[in-house]
mmCIF file of C-alpha atoms in Angstrom:
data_model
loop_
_atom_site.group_PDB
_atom_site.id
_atom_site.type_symbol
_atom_site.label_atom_id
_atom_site.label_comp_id
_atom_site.label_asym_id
_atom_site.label_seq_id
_atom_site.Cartn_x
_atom_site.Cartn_y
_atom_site.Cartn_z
ATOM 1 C CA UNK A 21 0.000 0.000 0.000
ATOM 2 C CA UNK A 22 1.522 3.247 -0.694
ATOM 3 C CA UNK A 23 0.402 6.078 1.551
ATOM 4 C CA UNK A 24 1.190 9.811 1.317
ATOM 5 C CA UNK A 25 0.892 9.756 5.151
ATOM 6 C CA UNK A 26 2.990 9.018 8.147
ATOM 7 C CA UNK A 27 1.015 8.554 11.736
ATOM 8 C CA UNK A 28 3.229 10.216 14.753
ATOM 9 C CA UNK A 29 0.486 10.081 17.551
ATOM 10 C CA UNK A 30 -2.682 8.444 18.387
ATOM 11 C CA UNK A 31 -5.255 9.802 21.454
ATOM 12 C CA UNK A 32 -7.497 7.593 22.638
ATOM 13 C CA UNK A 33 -10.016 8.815 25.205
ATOM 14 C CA UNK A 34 -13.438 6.214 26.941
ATOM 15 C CA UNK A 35 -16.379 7.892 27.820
ATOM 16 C CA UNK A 36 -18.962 7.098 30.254
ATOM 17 C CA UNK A 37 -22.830 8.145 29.271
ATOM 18 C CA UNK A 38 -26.373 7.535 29.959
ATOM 19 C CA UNK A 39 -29.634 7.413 28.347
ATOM 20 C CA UNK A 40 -31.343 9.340 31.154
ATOM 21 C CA UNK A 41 -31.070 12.997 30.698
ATOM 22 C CA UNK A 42 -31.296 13.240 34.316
ATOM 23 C CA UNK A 43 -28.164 11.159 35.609
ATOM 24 C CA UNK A 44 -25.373 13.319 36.698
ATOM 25 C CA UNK A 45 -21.558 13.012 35.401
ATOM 26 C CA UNK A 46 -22.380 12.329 31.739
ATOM 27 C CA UNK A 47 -19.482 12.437 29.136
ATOM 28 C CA UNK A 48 -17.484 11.580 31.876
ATOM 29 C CA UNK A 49 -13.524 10.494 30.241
ATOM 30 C CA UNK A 50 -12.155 7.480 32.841
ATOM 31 C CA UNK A 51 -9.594 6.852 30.611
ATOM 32 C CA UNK A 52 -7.638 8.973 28.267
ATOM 33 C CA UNK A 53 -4.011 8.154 26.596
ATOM 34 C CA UNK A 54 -1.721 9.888 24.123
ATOM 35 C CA UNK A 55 0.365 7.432 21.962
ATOM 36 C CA UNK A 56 3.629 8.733 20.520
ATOM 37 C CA UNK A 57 5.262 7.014 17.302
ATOM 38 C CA UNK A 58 8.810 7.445 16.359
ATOM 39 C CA UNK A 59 8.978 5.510 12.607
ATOM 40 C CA UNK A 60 12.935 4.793 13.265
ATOM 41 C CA UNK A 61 13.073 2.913 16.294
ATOM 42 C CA UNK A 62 10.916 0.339 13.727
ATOM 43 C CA UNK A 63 11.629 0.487 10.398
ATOM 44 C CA UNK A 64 12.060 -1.430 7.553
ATOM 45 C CA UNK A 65 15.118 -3.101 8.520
ATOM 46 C CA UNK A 66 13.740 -4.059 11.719
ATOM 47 C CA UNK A 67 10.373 -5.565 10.627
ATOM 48 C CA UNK A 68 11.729 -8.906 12.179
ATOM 49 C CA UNK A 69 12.140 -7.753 15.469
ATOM 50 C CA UNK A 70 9.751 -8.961 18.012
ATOM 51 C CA UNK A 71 9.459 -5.855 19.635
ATOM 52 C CA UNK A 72 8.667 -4.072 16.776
ATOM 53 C CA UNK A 73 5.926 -6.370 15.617
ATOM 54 C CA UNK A 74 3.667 -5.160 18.341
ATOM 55 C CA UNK A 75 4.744 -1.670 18.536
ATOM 56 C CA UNK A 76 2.851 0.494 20.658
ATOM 57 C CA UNK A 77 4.664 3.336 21.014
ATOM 58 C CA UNK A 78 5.356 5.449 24.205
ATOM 59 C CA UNK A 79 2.135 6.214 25.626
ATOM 60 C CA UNK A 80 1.316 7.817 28.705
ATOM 61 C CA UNK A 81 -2.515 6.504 30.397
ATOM 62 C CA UNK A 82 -4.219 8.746 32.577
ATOM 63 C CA UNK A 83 -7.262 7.396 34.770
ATOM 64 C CA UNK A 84 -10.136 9.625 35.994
ATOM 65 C CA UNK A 85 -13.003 8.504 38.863
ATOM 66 C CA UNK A 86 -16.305 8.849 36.959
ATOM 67 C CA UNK A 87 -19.811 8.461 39.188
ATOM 68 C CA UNK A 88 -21.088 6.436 36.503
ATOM 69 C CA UNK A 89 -18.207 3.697 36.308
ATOM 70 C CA UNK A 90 -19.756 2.113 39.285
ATOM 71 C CA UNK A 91 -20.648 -1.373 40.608
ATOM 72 C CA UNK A 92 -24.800 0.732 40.483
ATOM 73 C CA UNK A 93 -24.581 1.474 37.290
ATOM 74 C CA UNK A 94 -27.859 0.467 35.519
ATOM 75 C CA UNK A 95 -28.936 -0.543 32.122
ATOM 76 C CA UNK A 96 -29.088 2.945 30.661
ATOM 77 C CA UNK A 97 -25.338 3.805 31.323
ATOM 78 C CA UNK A 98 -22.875 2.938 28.373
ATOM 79 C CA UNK A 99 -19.563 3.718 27.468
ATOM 80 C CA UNK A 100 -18.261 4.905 24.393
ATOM 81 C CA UNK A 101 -14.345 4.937 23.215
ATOM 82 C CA UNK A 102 -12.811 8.060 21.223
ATOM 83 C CA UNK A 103 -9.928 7.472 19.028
ATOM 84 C CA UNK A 104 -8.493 10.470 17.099
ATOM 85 C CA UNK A 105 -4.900 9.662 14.490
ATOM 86 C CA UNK A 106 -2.522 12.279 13.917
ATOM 87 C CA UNK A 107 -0.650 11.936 10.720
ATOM 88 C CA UNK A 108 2.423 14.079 8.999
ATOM 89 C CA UNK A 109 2.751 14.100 5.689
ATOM 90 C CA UNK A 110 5.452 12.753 3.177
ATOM 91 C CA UNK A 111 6.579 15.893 1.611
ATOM 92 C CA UNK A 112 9.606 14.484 0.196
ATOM 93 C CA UNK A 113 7.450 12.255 -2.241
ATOM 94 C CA UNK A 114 5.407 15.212 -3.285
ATOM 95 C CA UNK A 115 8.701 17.537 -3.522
ATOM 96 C CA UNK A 116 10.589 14.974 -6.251
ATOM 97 C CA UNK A 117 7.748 13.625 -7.455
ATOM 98 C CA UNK A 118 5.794 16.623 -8.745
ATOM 99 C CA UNK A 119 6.910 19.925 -7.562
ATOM 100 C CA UNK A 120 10.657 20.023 -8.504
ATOM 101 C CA UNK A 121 9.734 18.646 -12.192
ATOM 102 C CA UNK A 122 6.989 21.390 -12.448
ATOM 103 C CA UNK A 123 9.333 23.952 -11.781
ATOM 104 C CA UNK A 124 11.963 22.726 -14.608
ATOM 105 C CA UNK A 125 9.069 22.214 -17.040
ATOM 106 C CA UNK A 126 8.067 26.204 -16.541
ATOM 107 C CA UNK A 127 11.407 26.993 -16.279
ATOM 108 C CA UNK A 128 12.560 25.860 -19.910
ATOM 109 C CA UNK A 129 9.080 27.268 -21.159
ATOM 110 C CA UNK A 130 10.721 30.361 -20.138
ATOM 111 C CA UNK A 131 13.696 29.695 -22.138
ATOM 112 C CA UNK A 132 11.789 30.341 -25.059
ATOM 113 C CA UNK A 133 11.943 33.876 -24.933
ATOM 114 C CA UNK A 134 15.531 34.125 -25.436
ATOM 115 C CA UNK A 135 15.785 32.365 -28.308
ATOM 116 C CA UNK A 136 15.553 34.462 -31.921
ATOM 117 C CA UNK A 137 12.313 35.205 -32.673
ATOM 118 C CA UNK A 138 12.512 33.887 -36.406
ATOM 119 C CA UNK A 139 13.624 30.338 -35.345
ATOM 120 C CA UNK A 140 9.999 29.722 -35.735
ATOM 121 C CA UNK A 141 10.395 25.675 -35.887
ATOM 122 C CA UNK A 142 12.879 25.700 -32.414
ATOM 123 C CA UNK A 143 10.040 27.869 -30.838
ATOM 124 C CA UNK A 144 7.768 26.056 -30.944
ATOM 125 C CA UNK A 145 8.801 22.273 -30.896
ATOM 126 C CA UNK A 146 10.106 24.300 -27.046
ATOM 127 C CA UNK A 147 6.788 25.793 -26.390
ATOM 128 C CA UNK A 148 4.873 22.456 -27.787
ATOM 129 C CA UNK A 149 6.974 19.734 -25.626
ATOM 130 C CA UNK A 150 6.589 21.686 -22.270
ATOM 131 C CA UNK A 151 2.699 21.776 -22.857
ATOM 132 C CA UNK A 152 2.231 18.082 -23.208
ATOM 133 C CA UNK A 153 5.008 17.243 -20.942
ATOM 134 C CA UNK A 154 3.087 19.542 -18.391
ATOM 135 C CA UNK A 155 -0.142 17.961 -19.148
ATOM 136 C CA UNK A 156 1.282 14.512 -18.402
ATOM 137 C CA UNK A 157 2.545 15.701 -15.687
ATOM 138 C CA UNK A 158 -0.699 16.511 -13.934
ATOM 139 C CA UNK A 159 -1.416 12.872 -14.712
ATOM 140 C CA UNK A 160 0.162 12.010 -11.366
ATOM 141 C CA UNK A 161 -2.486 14.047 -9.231
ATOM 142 C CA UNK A 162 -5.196 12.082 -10.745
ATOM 143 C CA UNK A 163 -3.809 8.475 -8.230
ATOM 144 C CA UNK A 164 -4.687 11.178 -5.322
ATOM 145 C CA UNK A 165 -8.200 10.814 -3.182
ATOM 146 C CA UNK A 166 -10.893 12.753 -4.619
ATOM 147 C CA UNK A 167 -12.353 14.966 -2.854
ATOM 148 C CA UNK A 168 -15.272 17.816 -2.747
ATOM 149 C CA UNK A 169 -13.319 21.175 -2.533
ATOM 150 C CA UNK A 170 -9.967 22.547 -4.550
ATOM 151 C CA UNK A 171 -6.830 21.490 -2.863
ATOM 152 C CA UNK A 172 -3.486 23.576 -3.128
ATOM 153 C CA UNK A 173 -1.657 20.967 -5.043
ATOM 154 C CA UNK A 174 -4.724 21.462 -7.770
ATOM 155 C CA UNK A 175 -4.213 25.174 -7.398
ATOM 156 C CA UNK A 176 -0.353 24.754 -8.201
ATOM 157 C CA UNK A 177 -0.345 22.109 -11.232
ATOM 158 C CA UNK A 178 -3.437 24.577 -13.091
ATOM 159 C CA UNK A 179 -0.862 27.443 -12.605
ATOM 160 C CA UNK A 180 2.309 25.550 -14.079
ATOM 161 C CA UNK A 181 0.242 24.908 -16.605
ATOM 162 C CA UNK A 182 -1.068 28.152 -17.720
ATOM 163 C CA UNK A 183 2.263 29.790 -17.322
ATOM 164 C CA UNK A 184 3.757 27.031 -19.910
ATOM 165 C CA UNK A 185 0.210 27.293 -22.105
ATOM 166 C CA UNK A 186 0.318 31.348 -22.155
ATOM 167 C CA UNK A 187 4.405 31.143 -23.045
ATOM 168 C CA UNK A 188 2.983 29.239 -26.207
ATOM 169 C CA UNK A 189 0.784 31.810 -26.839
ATOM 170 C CA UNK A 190 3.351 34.871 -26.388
ATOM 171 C CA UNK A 191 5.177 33.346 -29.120
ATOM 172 C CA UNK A 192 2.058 32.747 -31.427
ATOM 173 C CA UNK A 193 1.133 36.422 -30.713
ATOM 174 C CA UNK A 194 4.760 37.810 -31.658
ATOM 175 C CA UNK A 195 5.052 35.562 -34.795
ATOM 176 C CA UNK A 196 1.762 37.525 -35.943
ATOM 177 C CA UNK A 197 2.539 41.282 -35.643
ATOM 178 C CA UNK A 198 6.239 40.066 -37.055
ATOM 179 C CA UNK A 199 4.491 38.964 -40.229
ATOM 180 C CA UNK A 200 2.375 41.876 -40.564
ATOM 181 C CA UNK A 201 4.690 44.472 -39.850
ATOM 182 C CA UNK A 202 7.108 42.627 -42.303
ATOM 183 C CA UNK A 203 4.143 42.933 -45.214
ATOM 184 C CA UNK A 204 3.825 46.442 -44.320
ATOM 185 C CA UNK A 205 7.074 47.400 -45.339
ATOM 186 C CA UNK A 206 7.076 46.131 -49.079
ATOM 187 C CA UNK A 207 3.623 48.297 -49.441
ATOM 188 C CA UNK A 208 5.317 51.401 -48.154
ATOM 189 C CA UNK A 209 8.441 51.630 -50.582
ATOM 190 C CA UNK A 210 5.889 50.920 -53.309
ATOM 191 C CA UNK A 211 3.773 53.706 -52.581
ATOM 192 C CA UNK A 212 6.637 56.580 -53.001
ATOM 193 C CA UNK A 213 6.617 58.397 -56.350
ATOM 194 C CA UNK A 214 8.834 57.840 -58.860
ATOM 195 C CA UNK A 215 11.222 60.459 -59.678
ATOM 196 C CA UNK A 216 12.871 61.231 -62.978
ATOM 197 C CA UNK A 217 16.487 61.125 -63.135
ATOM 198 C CA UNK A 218 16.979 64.442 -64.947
ATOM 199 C CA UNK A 219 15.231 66.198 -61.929
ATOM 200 C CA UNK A 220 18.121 65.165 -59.504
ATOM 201 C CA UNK A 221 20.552 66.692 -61.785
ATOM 202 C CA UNK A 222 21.821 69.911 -60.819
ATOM 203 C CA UNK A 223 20.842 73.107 -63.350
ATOM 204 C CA UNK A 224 23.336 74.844 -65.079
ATOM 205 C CA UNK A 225 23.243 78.587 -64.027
ATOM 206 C CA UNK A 226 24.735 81.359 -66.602
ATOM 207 C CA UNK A 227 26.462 84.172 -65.855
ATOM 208 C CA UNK A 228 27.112 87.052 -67.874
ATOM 209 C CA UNK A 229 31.663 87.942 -68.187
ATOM 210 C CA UNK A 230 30.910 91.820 -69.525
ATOM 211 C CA UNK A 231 28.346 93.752 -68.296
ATOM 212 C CA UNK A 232 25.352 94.978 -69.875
ATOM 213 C CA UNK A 233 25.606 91.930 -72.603
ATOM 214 C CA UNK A 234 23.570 89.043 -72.114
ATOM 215 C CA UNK A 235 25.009 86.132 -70.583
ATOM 216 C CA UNK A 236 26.540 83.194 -73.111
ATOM 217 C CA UNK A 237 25.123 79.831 -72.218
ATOM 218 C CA UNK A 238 27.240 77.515 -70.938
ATOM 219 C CA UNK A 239 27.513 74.262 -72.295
ATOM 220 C CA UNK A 240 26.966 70.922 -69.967
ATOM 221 C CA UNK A 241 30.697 69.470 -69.632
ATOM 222 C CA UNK A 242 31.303 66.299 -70.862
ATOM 223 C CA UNK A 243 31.486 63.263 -68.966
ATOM 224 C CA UNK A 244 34.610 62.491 -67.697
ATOM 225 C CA UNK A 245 36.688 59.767 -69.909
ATOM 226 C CA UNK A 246 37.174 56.203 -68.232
ATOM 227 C CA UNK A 247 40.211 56.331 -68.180
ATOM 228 C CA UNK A 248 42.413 59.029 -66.407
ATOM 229 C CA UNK A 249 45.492 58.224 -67.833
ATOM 230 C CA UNK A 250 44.841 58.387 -71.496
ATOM 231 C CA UNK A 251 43.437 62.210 -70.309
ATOM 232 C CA UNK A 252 46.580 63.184 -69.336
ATOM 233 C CA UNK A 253 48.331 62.278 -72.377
ATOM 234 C CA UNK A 254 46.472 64.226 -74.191
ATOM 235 C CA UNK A 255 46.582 67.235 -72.531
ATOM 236 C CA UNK A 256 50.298 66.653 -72.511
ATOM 237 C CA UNK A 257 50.212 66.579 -76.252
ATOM 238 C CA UNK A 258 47.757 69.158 -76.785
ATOM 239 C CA UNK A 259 50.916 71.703 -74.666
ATOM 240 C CA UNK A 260 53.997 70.348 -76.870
ATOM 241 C CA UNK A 261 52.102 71.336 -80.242
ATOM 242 C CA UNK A 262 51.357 75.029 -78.850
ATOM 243 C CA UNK A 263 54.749 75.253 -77.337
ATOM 244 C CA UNK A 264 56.087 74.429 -81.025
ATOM 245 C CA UNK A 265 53.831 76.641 -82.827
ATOM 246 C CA UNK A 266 55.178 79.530 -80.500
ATOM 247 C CA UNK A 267 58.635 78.859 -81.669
#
């Protein structure tokens, strides 16, 4: 049998009672002890022990004189016995079993977010395998006792799992406006008018070398050869035939 629960203490307390309504001392306890366990005196190792087959405990009786409890008592008095079990529970199992995993699970969902936002496929495989492995991990509440009302390990394996679901959904979200401000772009460069390539040409301005005559236009210069070397030689050239003419 596995149990979730370790007893430590057991109180067991006898009553003495009447039918009659009238009868005096009623709910009188005669008897009353406390019971304390201590699991490693007998454990495990020690099942075969003889004194550990019977194991009691330390206990500690305590009588009390009750009118009732009497050699007159009649057919209406009875007694009645009151046992009450005090257990402490195995956290350990609990803490490996299904808190420390739920933690790593929402831990790497968390990951997520520092990974590139365009690795679309490692995103999501992340944000994918922590959601199922989250929802098998809330398996292992189901082998628990149902009860009536929410418990606080319920309350903690529904949060786990929306912070893991909603770190899915972050992503999903992102992905979206990251498409749609990526189609916006295109639309904006081609909504900007064209413009012709003589209008980012600089105009020639004219300016008139002897007043009161109007001003000669200016021709555009030519584009610059290719090649800056065969300019030079010409222009060197173009000197040695004036300097000859001279002389």
């Amino acid at each position: 049998v596995h149990s979730q629960f370790q007893i430590y203490s057991v109180r067991i307390r006898s009553y003495a009672n009447s039918f009659l309504d009238s009868v005096e001392g009623k709910d009188c306890s005669y008897f009353q002890t406390e019971c304390m366990y201590q699991p490693d005196m007998c454990g495990l190792e020690a099942k075969d022990d003889k004194a550990c087959q019977n194991y009691q405990g330390s206990c500690k009786p305590q009588t009390t004189v009750c009118s009732l409890v009497s050699a007159d008592a009649t057919a209406n008095t009875y007694t009645s016995l009151e046992m009450t079990l005090y257990f402490r529970r195995l956290l350990s199992s609990h803490l490996f079993e299904l808190f420390i995993p739920c933690i790593t699970i929402v831990c790497l969902s968390w990951v997520a977010f520092w990974i590139n936002r365009a690795a679309v496929p490692a995103r999501v495989a992340l944000g994918i395998t922590t959601v199922l492995t989250m929802v098998t991990q809330a398996t292992r509440v189901v082998g628990m006792p149902h009860v009536s009302y929410v418990r606080a390990i319920d309350v903690w394996v529904l949060a786990c799992q929306a912070f893991v679901f909603l770190a899915l959904i972050e992503y999903a979200v992102v992905n979206y406006l990251m498409n749609n401000a990526n189609k916006a772009k295109p639309a904006k460069a081609k909504g900007k008018p064209m413009v012709s390539p003589t209008e980012s040409l600089p105009r020639l301005q004219t300016k008139s070398s002897v007043p009161g005559q109007p001003a000669e236009k200016e021709e555009p210069a030519s584009a610059a050869p290719a090649n800056p070397s065969k300019v030079s030689v010409f222009v060197l050239s173009a000197k040695l035939q004036q300097f000859g003419k001279q002389e």
